Tab-separated table of C-alpha atoms and ligand atoms in Angstrom:
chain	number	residue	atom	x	y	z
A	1	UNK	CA	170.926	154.192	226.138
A	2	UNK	CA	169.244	152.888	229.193
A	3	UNK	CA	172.118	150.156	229.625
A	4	UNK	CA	171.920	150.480	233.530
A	5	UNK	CA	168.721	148.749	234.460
A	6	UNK	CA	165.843	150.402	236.347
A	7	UNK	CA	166.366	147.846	238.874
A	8	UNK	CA	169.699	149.416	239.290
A	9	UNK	CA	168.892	152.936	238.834
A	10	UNK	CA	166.635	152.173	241.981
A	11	UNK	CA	169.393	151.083	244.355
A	12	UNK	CA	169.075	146.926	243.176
A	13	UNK	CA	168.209	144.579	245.528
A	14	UNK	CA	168.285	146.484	248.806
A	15	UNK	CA	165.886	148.675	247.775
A	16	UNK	CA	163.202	146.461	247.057
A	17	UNK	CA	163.823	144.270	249.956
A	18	UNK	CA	163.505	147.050	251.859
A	19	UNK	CA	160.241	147.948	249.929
A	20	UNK	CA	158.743	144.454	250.420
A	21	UNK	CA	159.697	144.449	254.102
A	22	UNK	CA	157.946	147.810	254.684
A	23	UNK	CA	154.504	146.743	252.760
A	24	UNK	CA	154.635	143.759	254.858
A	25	UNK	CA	154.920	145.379	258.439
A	26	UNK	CA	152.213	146.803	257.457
A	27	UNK	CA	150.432	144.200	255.748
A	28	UNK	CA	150.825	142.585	258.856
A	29	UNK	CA	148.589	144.952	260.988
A	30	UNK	CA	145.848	145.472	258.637
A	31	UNK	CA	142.929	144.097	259.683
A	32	UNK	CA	141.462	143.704	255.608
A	33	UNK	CA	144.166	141.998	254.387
A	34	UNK	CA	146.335	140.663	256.808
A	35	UNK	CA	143.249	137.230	256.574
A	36	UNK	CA	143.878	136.946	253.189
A	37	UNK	CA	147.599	136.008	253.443
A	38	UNK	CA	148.172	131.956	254.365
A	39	UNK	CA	148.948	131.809	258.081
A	40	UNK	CA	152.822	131.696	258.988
A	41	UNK	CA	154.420	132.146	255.517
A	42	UNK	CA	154.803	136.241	255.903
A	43	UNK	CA	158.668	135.082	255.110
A	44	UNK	CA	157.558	133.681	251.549
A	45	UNK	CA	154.994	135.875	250.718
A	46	UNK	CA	157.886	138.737	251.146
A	47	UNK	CA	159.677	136.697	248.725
A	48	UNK	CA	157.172	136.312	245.955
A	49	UNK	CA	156.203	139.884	245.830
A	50	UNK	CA	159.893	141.490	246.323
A	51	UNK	CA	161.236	138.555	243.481
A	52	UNK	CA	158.748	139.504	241.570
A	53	UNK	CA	158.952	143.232	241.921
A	54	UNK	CA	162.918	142.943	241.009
A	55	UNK	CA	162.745	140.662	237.880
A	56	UNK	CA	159.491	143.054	236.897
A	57	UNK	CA	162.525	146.488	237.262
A	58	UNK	CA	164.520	144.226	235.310
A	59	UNK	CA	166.281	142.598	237.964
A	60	UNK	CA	167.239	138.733	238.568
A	61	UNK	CA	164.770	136.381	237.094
A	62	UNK	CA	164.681	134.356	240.182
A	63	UNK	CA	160.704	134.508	240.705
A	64	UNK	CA	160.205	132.585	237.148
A	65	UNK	CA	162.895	130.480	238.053
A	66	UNK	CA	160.969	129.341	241.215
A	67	UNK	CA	157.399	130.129	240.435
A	68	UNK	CA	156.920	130.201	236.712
A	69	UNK	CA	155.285	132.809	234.466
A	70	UNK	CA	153.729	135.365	236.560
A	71	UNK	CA	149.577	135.394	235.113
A	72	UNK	CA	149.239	137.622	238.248
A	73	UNK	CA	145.438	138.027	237.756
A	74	UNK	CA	144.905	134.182	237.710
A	75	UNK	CA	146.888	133.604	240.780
A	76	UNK	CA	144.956	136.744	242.471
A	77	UNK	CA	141.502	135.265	241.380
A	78	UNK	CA	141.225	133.181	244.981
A	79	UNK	CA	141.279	136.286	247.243
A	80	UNK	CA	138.802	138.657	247.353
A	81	UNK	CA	140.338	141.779	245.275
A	82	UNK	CA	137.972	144.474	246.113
A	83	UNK	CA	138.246	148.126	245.690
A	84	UNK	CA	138.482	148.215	249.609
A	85	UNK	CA	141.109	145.393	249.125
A	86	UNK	CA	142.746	147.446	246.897
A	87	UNK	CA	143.057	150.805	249.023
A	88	UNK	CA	144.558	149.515	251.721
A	89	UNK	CA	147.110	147.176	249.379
A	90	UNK	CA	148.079	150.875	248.027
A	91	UNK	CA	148.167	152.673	251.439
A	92	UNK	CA	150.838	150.165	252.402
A	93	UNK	CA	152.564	149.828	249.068
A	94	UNK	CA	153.179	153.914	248.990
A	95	UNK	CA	154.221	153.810	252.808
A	96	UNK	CA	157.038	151.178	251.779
A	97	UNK	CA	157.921	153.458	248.755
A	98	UNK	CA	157.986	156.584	251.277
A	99	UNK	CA	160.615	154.588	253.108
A	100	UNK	CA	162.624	153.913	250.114
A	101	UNK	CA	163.740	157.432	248.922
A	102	UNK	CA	163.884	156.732	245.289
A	103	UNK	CA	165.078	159.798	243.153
A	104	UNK	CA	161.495	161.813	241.781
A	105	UNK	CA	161.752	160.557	238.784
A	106	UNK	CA	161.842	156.450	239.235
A	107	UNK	CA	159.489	157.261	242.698
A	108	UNK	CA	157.123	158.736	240.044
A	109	UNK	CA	157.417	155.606	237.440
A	110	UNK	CA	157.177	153.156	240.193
A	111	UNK	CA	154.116	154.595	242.016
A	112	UNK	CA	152.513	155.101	238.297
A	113	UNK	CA	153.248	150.879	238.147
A	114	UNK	CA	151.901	150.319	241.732
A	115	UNK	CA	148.849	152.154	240.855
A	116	UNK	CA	148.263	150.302	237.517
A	117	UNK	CA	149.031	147.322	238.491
A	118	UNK	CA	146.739	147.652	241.686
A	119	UNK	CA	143.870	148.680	239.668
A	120	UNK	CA	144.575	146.163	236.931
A	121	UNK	CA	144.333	143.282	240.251
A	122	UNK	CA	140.686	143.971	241.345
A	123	UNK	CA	138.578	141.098	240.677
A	124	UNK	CA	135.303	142.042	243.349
A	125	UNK	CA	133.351	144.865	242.135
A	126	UNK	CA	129.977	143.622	243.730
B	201	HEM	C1	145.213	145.198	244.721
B	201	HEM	C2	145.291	144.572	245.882
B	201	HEM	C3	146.032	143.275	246.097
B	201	HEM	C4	145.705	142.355	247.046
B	201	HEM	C5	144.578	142.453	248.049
B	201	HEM	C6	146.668	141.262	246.912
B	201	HEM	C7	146.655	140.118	247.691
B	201	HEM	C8	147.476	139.038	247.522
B	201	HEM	C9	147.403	137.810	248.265
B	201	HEM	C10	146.388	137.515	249.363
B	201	HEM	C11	148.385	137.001	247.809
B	201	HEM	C12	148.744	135.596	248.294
B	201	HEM	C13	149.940	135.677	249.195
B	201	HEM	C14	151.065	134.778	248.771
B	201	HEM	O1	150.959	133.578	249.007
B	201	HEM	O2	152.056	135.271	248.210
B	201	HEM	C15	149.094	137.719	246.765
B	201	HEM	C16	150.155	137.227	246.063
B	201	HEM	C17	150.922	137.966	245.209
B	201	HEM	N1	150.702	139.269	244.832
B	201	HEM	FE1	149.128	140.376	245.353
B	201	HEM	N2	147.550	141.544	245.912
B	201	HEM	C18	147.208	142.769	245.378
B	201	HEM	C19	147.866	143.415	244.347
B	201	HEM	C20	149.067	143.020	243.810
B	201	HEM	C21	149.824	143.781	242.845
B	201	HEM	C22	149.410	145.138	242.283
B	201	HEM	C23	150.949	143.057	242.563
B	201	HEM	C24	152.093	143.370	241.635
B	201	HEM	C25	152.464	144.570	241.305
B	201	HEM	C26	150.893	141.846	243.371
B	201	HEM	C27	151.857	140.868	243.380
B	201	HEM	C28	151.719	139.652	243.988
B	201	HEM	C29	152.641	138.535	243.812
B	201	HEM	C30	153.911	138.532	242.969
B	201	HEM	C31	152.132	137.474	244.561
B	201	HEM	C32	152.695	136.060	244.660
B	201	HEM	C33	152.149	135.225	243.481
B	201	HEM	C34	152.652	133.798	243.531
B	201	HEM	O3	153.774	133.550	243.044
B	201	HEM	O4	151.934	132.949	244.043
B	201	HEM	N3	149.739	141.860	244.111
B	201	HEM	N4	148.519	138.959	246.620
């Protein structure tokens, strides 16, 4: 059972560099969090979140490689998380899925993540 990853199942690589892209365009043109983000590293910041997104889907372990073990929340705890934070982080994250045209059933599992994850990442309530 389940011998073919989800990262597979989900098209591999392509897929989620084509997610990451996506979120970013339109990370890019937000006016909440597009300040948050350190000034002329889009390129790297694509890289974090799509290596991280693949070894998550059980792709290459190249994010730990590079950056270590994830402790998402700590490295989140800097930036101003709020709920408004976290709407528009979602609004762009479900635009990029939109573009990927994964089959119902992983689409459903990965937005379920998204959304958890999201929620799980707000560290502003004030
Ligand atoms: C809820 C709203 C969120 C906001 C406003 C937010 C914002 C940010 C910001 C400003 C950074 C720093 C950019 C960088 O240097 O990479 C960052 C990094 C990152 N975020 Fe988020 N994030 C959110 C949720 C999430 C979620 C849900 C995930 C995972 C599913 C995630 C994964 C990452 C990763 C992997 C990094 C790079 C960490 C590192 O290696 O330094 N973020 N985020």
């Amino acid at each position: 059972m389940d011998e073919v990853s989800l990262w597979e199942q989900m098209g591999g690589s392509e897929t989620f560099a084509r997610i990451a892209h996506t979120f970013y365009e339109g990370v890019r043109e937000d006016a909440v969090l597009a300040p948050m983000y350190p000034d002329g590293d889009w390129e790297g910041a694509e890289w974090r979140l799509r290596s991280f997104l693949e070894q998550y889907w059980g792709g290459p372990s190249e994010y730990s490689e590079q950056r270590g073990h994830p402790r998402l929340r700590m490295r989140h705890a800097p930036f101003a998380v709020t709920l408004e934070a976290k709407e528009h982080w979602l609004t762009h994250m479900h635009a990029a899925v939109d573009a990927a045209g994964l089959e119902p059933d992983l689409d459903y599992a990965f937005r379920d993540y998204i959304e958890r994850a999201a929620h799980a990442m707000v560290n502003r309530l004030e």
